[in-house]
Short mmCIF file of C-alpha atoms in Angstrom, two decimals:
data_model
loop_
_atom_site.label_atom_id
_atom_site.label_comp_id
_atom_site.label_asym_id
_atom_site.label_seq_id
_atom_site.Cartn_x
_atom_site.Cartn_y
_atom_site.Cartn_z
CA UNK A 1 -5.41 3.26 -8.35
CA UNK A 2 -2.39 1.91 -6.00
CA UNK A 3 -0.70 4.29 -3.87
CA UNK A 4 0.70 1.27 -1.48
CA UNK A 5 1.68 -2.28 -1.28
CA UNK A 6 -0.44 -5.38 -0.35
CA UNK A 7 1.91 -5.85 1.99
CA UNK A 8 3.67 -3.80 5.38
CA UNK A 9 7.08 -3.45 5.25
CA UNK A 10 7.54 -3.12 1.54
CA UNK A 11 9.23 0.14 -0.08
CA UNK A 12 9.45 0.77 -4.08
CA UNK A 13 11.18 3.29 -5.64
CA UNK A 14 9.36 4.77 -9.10
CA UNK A 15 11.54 7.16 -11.76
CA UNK A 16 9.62 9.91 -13.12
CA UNK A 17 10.13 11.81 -16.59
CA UNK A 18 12.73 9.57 -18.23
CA UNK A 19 14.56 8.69 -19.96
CA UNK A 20 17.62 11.40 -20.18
CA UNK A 21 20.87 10.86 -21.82
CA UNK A 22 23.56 11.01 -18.63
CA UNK A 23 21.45 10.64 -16.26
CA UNK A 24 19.21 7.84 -16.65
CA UNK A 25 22.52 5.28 -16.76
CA UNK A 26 23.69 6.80 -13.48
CA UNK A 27 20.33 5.86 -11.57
CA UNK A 28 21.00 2.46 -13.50
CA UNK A 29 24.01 2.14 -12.28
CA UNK A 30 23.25 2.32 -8.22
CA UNK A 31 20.35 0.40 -8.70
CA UNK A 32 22.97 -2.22 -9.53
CA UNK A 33 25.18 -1.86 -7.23
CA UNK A 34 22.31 -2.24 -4.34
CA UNK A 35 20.48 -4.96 -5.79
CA UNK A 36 17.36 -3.28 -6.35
CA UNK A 37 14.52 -3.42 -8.88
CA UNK A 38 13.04 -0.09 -9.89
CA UNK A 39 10.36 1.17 -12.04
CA UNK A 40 10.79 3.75 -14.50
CA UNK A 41 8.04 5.60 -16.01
CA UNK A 42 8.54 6.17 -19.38
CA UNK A 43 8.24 9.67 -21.78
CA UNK A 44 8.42 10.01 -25.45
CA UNK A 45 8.90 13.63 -25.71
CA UNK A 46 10.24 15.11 -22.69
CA UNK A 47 13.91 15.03 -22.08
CA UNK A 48 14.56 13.15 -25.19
CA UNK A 49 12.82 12.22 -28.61
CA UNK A 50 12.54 8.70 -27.56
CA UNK A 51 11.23 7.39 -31.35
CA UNK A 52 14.74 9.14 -32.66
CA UNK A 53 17.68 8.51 -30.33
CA UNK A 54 18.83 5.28 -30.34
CA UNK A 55 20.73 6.08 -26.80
CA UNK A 56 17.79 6.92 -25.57
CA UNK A 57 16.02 3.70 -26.74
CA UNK A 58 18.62 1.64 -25.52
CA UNK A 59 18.25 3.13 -21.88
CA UNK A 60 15.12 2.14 -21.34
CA UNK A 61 15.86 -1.82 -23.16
CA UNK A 62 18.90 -1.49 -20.36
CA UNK A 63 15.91 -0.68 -17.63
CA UNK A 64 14.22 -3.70 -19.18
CA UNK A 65 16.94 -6.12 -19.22
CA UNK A 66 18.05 -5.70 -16.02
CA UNK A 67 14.83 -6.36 -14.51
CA UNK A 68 12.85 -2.89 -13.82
CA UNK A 69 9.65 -2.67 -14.27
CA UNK A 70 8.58 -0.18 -17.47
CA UNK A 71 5.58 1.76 -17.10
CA UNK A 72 4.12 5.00 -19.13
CA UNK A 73 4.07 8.55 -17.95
CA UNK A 74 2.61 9.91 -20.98
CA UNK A 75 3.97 10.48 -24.32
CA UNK A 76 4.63 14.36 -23.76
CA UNK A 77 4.78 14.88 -20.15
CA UNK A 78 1.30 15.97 -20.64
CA UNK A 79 -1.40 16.39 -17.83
CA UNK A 80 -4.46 14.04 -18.84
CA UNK A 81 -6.73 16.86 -18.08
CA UNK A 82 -5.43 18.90 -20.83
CA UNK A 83 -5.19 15.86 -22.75
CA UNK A 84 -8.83 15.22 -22.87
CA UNK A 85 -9.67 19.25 -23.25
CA UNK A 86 -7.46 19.05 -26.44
CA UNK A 87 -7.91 15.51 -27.40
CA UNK A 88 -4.18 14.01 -27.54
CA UNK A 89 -5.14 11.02 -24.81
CA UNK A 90 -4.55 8.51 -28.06
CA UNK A 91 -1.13 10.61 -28.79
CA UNK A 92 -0.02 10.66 -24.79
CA UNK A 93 -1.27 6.87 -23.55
CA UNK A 94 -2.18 4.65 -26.86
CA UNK A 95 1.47 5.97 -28.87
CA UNK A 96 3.52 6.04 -26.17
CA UNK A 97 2.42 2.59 -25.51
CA UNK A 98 3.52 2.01 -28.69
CA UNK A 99 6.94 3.46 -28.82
CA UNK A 100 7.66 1.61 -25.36
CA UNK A 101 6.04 -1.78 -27.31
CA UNK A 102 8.67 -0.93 -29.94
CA UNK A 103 11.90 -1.26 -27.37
CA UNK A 104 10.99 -4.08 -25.19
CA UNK A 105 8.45 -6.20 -26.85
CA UNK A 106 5.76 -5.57 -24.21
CA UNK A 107 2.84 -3.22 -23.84
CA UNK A 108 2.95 -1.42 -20.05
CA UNK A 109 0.12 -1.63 -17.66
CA UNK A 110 1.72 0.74 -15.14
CA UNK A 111 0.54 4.09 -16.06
CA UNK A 112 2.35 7.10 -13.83
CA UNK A 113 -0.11 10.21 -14.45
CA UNK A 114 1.37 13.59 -14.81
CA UNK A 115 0.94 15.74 -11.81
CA UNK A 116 -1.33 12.94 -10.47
CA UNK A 117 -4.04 13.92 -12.61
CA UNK A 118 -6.54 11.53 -13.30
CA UNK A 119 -5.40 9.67 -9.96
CA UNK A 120 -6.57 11.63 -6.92
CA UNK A 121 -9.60 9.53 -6.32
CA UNK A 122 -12.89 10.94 -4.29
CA UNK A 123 -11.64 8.95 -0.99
CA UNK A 124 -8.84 10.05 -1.82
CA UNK A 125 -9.51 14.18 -2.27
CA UNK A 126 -11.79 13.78 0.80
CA UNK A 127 -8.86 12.47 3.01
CA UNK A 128 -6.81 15.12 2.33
CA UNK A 129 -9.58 17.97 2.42
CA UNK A 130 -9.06 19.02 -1.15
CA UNK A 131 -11.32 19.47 -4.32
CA UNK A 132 -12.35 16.41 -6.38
CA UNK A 133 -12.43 16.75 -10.16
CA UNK A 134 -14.65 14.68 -12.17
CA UNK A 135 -12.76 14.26 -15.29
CA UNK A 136 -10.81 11.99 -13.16
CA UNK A 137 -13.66 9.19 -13.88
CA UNK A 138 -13.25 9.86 -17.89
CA UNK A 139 -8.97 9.82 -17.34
CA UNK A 140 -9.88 5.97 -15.33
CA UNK A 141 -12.10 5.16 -17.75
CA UNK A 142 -9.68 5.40 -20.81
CA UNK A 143 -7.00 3.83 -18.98
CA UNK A 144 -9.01 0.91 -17.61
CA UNK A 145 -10.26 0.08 -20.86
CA UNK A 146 -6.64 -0.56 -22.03
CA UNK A 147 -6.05 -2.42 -19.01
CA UNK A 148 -3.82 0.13 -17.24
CA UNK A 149 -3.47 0.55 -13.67
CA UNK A 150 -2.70 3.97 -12.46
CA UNK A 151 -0.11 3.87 -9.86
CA UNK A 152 0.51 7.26 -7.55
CA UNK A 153 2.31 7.57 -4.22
CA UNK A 154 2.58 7.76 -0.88
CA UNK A 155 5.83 9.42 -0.42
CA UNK A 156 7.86 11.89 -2.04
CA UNK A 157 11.59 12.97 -2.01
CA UNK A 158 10.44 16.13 -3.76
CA UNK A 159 13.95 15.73 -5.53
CA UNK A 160 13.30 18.35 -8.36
CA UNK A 161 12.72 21.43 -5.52
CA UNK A 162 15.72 19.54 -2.90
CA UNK A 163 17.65 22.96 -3.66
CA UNK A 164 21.20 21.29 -4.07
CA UNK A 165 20.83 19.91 -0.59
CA UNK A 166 19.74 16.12 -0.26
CA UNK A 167 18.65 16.22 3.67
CA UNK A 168 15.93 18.69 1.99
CA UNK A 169 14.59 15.00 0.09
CA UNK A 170 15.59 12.93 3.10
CA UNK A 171 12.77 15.61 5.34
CA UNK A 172 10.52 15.25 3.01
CA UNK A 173 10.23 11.67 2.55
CA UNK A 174 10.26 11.28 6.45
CA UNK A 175 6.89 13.50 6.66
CA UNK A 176 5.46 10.31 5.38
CA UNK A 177 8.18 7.39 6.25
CA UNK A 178 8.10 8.24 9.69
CA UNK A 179 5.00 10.17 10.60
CA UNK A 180 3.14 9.01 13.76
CA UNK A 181 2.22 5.38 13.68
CA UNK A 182 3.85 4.19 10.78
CA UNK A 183 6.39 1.38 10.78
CA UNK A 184 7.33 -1.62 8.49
CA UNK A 185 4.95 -3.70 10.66
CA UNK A 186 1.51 -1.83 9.09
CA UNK A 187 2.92 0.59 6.76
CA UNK A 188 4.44 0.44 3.27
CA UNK A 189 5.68 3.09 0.68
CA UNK A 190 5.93 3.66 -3.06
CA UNK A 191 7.66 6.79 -3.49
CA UNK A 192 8.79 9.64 -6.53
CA UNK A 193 12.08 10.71 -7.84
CA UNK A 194 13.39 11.68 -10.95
CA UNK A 195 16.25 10.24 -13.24
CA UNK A 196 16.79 13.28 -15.46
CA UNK A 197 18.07 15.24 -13.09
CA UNK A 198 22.07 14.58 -12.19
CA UNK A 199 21.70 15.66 -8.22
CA UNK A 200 19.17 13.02 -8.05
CA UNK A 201 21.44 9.91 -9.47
CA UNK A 202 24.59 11.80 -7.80
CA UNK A 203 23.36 12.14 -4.73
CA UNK A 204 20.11 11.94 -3.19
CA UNK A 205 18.86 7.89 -4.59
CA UNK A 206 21.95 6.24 -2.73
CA UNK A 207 20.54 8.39 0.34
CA UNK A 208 16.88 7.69 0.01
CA UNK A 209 18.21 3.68 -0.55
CA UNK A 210 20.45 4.19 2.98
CA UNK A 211 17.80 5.56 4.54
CA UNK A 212 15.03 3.54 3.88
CA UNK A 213 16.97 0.54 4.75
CA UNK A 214 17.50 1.74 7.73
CA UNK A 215 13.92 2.52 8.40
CA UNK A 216 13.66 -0.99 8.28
CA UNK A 217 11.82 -1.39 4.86
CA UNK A 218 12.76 -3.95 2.14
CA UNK A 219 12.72 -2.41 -1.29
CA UNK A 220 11.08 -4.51 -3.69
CA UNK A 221 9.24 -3.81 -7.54
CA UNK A 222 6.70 -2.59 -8.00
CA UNK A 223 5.09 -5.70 -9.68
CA UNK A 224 5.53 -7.44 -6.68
CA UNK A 225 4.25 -4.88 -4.52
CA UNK A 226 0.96 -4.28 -5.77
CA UNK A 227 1.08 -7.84 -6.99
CA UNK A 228 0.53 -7.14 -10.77
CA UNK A 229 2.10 -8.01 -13.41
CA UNK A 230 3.81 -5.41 -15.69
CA UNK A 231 2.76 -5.98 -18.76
#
């Protein structure tokens, strides 16, 4: 489970829930224009039927061919706890493998889990003073034996709940960016936003870019981050 990089100083910006038709090409686009490699996390069934819309397909082969990293967030949006109550982990992580396979030629490793499910570690659940749940160890399991690596975070801009205003994101990715002792010389960042949702690719990801620059981070892939390869 990776929540940071291997290295201070080093900021990566993930994309939750995607693809979406109208959105997903905007966060494309300012990736572009900054020079920056993203990675998207990838749903079947959630904004768009991903096996059945050739627009859709051909955003994430975009992603792809411009260099982002492409990683799996479930076929259905689906929480892996649920998923192993009603038995749909081969539907959510071993098909949506597949349809991803069926775009860009490559099986993911990076696996994004819903709600963090399945990624909130016992170290992890005792740092923060909340409750462990053991069917994380089962959710690991399954993923580790298809070589998956579950990646979570260490910021958020809490995008989805910003409320139409983007210093609300900007706050909220400062409780962690700048909290007491952190700095590019010991700390480093993988944070959460959303390319389904227009305010998002409007508004707040050339902020969040801005700002983290001027934190003094460099924003790099994932894949060179954690030092994995993608696929």
């Amino acid at each position: 489970v990776y929540t940071e990089c291997k290295k201070p100083g080093q900021f990566v910006l993930t994309f939750d829930d995607g693809p979406n038709v109208g959105t997903t090409e905007k966060a494309l686009n300012v990736l572009k224009k900054n020079g920056i490699i993203g990675t998207f996390f990838i749903n079947s069934a959630n904004y768009v039927d991903l096996l059945n819309s050739p627009e859709a397909r051909n955003l994430v082969k975009q992603a792809f061919d411009e260099g982002h990293d492409i990683g799996s967030h479930t076929y259905q949006h689906k929480d892996l706890f649920i998923a192993m109550d009603e038995n749909s982990m081969e539907l959510n992580v071993d098909k949506n493998n597949e349809v991803i396979n069926s775009i860009i030629g490559h099986t993911p490793v990076f696996f994004r889990p819903p709600l963090g499910n399945g990624g909130f570690t016992k170290e992890y659940c005792t740092s923060l003073n909340i409750p462990y749940d053991s069917r994380t160890e089962q959710v690991r399991q399954y993923l580790g034996d298809r070589g998956m690596k579950v990646i979570m975070w260490n910021a958020d801009t809490q995008d989805w709940n910003n409320k139409g205003n983007v210093q609300n994101s900007i706050n909220e990715l400062a409780k962690s960016v700048n909290a007491p002792g952190k700095s590019p010389q010991n700390s480093s960042f993988i944070t959460l936003i959303h390319d389904v949702h227009e305010y998002s690719v409007d508004v707040i990801l050339q902020q969040v870019i801005d700002y983290v620059k001027q934190q003094g981070y460099q924003i790099v892939s994932l894949s060179e981050c954690i030092g994995e390869p993608p696929y």
